[in-house]
XYZ file of C-alpha atoms in Angstrom:
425
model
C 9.368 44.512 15.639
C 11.257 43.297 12.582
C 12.445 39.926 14.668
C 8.504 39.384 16.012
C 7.500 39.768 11.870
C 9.529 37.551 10.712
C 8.593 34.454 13.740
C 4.919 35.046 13.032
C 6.203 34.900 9.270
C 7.420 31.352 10.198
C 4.786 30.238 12.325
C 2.087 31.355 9.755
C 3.871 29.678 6.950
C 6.443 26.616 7.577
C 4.495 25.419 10.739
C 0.870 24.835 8.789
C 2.843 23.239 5.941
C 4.227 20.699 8.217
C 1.455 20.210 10.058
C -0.914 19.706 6.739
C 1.713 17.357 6.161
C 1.463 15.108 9.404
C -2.385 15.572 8.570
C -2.181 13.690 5.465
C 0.483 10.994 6.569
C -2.515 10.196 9.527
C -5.281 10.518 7.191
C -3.560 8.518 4.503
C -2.685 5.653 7.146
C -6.214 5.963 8.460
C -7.720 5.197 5.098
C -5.401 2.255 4.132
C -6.704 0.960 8.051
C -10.468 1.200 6.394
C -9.320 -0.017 3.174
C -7.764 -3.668 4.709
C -10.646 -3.453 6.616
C -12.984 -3.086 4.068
C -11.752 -5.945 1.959
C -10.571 -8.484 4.429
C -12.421 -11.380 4.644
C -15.373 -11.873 6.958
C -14.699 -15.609 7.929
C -12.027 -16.575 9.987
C -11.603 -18.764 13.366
C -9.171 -18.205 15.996
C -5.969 -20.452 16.026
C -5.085 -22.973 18.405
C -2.269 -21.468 20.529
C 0.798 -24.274 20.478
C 4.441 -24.572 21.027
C 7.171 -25.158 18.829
C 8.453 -27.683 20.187
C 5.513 -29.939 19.425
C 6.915 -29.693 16.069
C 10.114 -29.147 15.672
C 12.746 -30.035 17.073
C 15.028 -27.992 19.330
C 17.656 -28.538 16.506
C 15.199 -27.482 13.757
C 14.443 -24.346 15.653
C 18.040 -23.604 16.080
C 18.544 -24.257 12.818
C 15.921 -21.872 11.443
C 16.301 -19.122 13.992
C 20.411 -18.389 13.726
C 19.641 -18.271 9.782
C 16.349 -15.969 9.765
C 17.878 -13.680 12.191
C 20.810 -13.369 9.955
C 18.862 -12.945 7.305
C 16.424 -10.034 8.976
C 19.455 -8.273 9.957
C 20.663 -8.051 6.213
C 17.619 -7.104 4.806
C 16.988 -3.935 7.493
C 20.959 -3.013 7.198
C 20.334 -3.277 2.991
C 16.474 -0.727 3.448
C 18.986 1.583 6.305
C 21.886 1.579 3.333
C 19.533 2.696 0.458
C 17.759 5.351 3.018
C 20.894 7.246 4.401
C 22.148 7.144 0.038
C 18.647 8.932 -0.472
C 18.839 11.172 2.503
C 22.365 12.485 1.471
C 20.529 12.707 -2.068
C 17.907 14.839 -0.929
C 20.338 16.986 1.331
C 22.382 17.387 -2.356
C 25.342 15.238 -1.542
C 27.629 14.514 -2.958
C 28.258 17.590 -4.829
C 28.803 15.760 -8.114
C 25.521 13.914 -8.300
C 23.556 17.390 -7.160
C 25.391 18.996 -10.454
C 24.718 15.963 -12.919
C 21.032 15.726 -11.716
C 20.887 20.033 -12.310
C 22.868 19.246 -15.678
C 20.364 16.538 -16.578
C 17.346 19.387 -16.547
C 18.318 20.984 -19.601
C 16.275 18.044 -21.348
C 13.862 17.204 -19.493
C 12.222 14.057 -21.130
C 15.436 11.986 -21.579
C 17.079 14.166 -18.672
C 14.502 12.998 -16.270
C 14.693 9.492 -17.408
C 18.617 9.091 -17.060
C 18.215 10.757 -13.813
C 15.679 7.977 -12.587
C 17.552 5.526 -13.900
C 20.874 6.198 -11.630
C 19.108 6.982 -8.645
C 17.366 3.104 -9.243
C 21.045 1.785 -9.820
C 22.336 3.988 -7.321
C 19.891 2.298 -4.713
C 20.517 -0.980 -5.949
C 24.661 -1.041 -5.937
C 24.088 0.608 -2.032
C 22.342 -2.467 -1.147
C 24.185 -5.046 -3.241
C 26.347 -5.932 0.034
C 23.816 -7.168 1.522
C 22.418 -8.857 -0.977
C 25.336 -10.691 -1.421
C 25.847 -11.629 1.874
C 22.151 -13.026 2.149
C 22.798 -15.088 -0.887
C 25.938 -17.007 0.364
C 24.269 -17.363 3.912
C 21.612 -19.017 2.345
C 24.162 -21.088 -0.024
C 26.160 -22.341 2.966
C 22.869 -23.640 4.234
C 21.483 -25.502 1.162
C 18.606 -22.956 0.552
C 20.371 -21.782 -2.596
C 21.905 -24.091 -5.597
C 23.037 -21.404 -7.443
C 26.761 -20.007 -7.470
C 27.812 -16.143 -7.516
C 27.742 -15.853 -11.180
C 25.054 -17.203 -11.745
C 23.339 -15.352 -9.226
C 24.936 -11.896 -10.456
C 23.234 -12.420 -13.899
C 19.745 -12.833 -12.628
C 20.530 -9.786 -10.331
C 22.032 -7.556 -13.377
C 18.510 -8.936 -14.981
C 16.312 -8.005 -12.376
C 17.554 -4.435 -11.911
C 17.998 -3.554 -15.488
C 14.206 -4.222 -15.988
C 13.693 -2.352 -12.405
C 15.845 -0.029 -13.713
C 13.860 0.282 -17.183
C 10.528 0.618 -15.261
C 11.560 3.527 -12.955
C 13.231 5.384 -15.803
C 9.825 5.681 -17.332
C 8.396 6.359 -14.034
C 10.094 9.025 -13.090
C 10.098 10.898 -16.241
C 6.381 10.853 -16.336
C 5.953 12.227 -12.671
C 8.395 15.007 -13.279
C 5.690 15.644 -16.372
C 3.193 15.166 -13.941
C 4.658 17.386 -11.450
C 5.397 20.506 -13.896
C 1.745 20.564 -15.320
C 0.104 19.990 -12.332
C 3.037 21.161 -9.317
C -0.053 20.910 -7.075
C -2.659 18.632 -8.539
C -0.234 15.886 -10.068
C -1.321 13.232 -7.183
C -4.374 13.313 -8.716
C -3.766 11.678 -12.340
C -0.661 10.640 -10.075
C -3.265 7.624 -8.474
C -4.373 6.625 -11.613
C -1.273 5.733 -13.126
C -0.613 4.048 -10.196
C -3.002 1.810 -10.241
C -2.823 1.503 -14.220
C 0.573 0.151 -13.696
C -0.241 -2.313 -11.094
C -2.403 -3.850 -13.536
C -0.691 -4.147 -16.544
C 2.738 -5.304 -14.630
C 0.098 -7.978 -12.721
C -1.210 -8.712 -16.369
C 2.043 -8.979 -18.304
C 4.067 -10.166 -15.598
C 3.262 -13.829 -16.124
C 3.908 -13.860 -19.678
C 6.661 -11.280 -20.181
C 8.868 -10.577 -17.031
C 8.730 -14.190 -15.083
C 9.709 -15.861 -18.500
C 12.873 -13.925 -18.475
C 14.419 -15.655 -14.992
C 12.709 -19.501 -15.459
C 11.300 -21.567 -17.861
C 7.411 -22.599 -17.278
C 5.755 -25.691 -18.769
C 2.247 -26.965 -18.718
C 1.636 -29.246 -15.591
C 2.080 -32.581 -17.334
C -0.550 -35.456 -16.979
C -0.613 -37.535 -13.616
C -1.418 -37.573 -10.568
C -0.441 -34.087 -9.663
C -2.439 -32.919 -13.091
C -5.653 -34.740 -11.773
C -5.902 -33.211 -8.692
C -5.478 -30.048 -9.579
C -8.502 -30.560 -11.663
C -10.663 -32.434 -9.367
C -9.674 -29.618 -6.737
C -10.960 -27.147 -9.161
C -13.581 -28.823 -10.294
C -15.242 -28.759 -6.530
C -14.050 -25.333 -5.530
C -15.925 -24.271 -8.920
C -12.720 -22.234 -9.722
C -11.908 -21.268 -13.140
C -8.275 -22.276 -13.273
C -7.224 -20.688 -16.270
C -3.578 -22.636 -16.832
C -1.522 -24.923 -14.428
C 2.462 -24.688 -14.525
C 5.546 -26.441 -13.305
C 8.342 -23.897 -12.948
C 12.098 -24.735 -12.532
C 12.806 -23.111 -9.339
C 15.337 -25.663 -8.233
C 17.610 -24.050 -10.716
C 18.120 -21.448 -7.749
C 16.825 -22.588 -4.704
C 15.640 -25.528 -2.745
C 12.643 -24.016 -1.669
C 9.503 -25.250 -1.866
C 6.800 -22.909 -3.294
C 3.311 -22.055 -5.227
C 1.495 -19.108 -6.237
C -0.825 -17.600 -8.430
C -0.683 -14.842 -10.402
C -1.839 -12.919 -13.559
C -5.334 -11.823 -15.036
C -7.532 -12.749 -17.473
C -5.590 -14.672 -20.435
C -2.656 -14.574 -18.264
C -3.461 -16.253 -15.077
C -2.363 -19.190 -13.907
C -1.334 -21.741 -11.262
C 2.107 -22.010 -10.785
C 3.457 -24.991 -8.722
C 7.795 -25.161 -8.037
C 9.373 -28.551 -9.498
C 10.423 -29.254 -5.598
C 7.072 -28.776 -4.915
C 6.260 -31.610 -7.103
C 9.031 -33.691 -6.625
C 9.228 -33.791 -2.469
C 5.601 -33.225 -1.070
C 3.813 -35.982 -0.725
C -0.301 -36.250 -1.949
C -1.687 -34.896 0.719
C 0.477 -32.088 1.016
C 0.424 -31.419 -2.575
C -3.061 -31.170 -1.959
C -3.009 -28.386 0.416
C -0.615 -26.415 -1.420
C -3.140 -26.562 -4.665
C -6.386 -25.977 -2.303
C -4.690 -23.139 -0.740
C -3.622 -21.255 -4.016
C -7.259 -22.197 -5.648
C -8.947 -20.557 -3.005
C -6.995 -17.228 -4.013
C -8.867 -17.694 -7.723
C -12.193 -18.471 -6.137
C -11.523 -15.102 -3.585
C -10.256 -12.922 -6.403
C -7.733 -11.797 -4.498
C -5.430 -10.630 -6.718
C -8.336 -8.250 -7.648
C -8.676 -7.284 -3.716
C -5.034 -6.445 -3.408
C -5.448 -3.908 -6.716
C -8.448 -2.425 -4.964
C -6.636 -1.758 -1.795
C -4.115 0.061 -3.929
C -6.619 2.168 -5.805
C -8.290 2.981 -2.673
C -5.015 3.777 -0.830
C -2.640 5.412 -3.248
C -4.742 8.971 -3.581
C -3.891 10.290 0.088
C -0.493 9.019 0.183
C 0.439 9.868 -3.008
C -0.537 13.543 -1.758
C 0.931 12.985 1.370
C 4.410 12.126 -0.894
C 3.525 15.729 -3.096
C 3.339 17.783 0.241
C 6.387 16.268 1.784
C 8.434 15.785 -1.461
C 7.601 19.504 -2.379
C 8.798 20.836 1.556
C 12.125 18.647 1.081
C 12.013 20.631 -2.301
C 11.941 24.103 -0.874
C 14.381 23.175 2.046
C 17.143 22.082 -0.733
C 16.634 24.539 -3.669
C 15.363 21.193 -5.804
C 13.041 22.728 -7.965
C 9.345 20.422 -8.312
C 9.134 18.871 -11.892
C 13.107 18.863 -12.534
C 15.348 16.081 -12.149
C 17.187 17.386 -9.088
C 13.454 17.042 -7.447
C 13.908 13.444 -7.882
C 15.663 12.374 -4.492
C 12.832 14.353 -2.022
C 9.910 12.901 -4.288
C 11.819 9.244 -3.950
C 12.366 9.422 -0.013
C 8.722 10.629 0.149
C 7.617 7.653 -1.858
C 9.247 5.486 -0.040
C 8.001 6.335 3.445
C 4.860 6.636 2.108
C 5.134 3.274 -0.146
C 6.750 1.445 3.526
C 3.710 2.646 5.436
C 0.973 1.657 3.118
C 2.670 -1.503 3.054
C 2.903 -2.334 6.459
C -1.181 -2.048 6.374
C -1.003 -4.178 3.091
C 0.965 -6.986 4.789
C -1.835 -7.111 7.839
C -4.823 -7.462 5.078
C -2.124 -9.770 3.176
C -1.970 -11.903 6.191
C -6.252 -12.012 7.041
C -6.168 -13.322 2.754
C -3.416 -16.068 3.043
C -5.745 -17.221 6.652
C -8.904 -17.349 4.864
C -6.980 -19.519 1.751
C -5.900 -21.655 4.376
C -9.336 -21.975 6.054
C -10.433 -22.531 2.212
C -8.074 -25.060 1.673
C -9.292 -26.949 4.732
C -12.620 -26.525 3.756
C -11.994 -28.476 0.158
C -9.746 -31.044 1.739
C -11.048 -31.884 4.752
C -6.946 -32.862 5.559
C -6.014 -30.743 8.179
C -3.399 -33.756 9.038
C -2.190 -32.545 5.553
C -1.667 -28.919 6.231
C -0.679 -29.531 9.192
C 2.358 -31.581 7.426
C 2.722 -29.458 4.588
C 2.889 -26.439 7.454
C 6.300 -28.442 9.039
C 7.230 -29.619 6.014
C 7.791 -26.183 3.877
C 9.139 -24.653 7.802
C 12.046 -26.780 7.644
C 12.855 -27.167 3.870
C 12.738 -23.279 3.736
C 14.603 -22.643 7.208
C 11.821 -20.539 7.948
C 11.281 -19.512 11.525
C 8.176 -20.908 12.630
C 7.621 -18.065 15.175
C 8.817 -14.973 14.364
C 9.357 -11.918 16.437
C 6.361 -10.283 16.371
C 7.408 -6.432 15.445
C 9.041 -8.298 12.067
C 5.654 -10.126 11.225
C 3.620 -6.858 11.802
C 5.932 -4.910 9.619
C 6.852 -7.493 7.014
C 4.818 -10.528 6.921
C 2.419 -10.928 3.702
C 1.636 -14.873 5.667
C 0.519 -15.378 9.002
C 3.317 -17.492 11.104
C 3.494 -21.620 10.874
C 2.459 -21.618 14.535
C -0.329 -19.708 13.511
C -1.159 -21.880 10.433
C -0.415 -25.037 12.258
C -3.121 -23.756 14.761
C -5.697 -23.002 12.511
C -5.981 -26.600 11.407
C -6.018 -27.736 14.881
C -8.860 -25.751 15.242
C -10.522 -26.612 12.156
C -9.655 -30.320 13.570
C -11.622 -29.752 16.860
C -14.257 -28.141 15.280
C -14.025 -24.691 14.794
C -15.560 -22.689 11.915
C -16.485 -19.662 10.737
């Protein structure tokens, strides 16, 4: 009688919590589904289906595809590294860091910021490895023009202000959590999105400053049609800059980023330098079009929209990881379950990010064409920034769906052929 009592115990209280759990991981994945849905854009056309090889050579693809794979390999072994470190966190091993994190609770503001601060550099050292190894891969290539020192600083940069960031984080969620030990998703999904706004404001002006120095698009040719560009999309450009990127890479690049006072057009010096006019043109028509779409604004609603269920999908997981281990909610030894749960929360949101992500960057494109009227262009600028950036026009297609923010250069190559031929929305 005692043995049946204490399985119906179980089944009436572990089983629900786990179930309420896979509950809110479906509902949360569900809503992110409506979300991208929601705010993808409504015209598109269908891409012309074509081969690599009308492009690229069979060296080219060689070429790209030994270096990309390489290159995917790293970055999954560097995500499995810093998984297994937070696993072994969460199971409170080793014993050392279990007893600093239980040491670190007898003051909890600063406590709970230390704490977050060497679980970041924890996570970042576990995947430095592969970090390195992706940076000399892509030095022994000609992708990268800067040498291991060089490269160390900017990573020692990077991670101290990562670091910074979730030392702050985590000491307000472990406030959060011991006000609210329930409710703290709530306010949780707020700050959330507060953040994403004031790091997408200040970024621009405060953090990308740090790694390269940005200058006003000069006058000329380049100047001029960025403003005739904008003139005709009836975009509001807000500032155009040249950035030195060929201080670290090769690559050729654009994007645009900021709000209000602080956005801007920002254009890579090898963009500059190596495209031709037409290309050029493409490049600015396609990052224009994410101004006229607001689409920085679109990827702050999907996060607002998003973050509520699987922020309580990480409080119900983080807080059964809790009970498993001992790791009491609100304390810095809770820190490990509520990053794990973040973090499979954070990678499944994403991968429904990436697919509205990839319907955006297709309707710039489609923009872009629109403005031009140079599909020739894109078309060029398509095998152009393929081969300068050893990127592999066709990817596998599990790696796009899980990864991808841009639809493939097959894919982009084919929408101008279509555009070409006709097609519109």
């Amino acid at each position: 009688m005692a043995r049946a009592g204490v399985i119906r115990q179980r089944i009436g209280g572990t089983s629900p919590l786990w179930l309420r759990i896979g509950a809110t991981a479906v509902a949360a994945i569900v809503v992110a589904e409506g979300a991208a849905w929601l705010l993808r854009p409504r015209e598109a056309i269908e891409p012309v289906e074509v081969s690599e090889t009308a492009y690229f050579s069979q060296e080219q693809l060689d070429r790209a595809h030994e270096y990309r794979s390489g290159q995917r390999l790293l970055m999954i072994g560097g995500l499995a590294a810093e998984g297994v470190l937070l696993v072994l966190l969460v199971a409170g091993k080793p014993a050392f860091a279990r007893r600093a994190l239980e040491r670190a609770g007898a003051r909890p503001v600063l406590g709970g910021a230390a704490a977050g601060a060497g679980i970041a550099l924890a996570v970042a050292v576990t995947s430095l490895p592969f970090d390195v190894a992706a940076h000399e891969r892509a030095k022994d290539v000609g992708l990268a023009t800067q040498d291991l020192g060089a490269w160390a600083v900017d990573w020692a940069k990077a991670n101290a202000i990562n670091v910074a960031i979730l030392a702050a984080v985590a000491t307000g969620a472990l406030a959060l959590i011991r006000r609210s030990p329930r409710r703290w998703w709530i306010p949780g999904s707020a700050a959330v999105v507060v953040i994403g706004v004031v790091l997408t404001w200040l970024g621009p002006v405060v953090l990308a400053p740090l790694f390269n120095d940005f200058e006003p698009l000069e006058p000329g040719q380049a100047r001029s049609d960025v403003l005739e560009l904008g003139e005709r999309a009836g975009v509001d450009i807000g500032e155009v800059y040249r950035v030195d990127a060929s201080r670290r890479s090769t690559s050729i690049n654009a994007y645009v980023n900021g709000l209000g006072p602080t956005k801007r057009v920002v254009l890579y010096d090898t963009l500059l330098e190596e495209l031709d006019r037409g290309e050029r043109r493409a490049v600015v028509a396609h990052e224009l079009a994410h101004v006229k779409n607001h689409d920085i604004q679109r990827g702050i609603a999907f996060v607002a929209i998003a973050a509520p269920l699987a922020l309580l999908f990480t409080a119900r997981f983080s807080r059964a990881l809790g009970e498993r281990t001992g790791a009491r909610p609100g304390r810095p030894e809770f820190l490990p379950a509520l990053a794990i749960s973040l973090l499979a929360a954070s990678f499944a949101i994403g991968v429904v990010g990436n697919q509205l992500s990839r319907d955006v960057e297709a309707k710039a494109d489609l923009d872009a064409l629109e403005l031009t009227g140079d599909p020739d262009g894109m078309i060029e600028l398509q095998q152009r920034l393929a081969d300068t950036n050893l990127s592999d026009p066709d990817p596998p297609e599990w790696y796009s769906a899980l990864f991808r923010t841009h639809p493939t250069t097959m894919q982009r190559i084919g929408m101008a052929l279509a555009w070409e031929r006709g097609a519109r929305p």
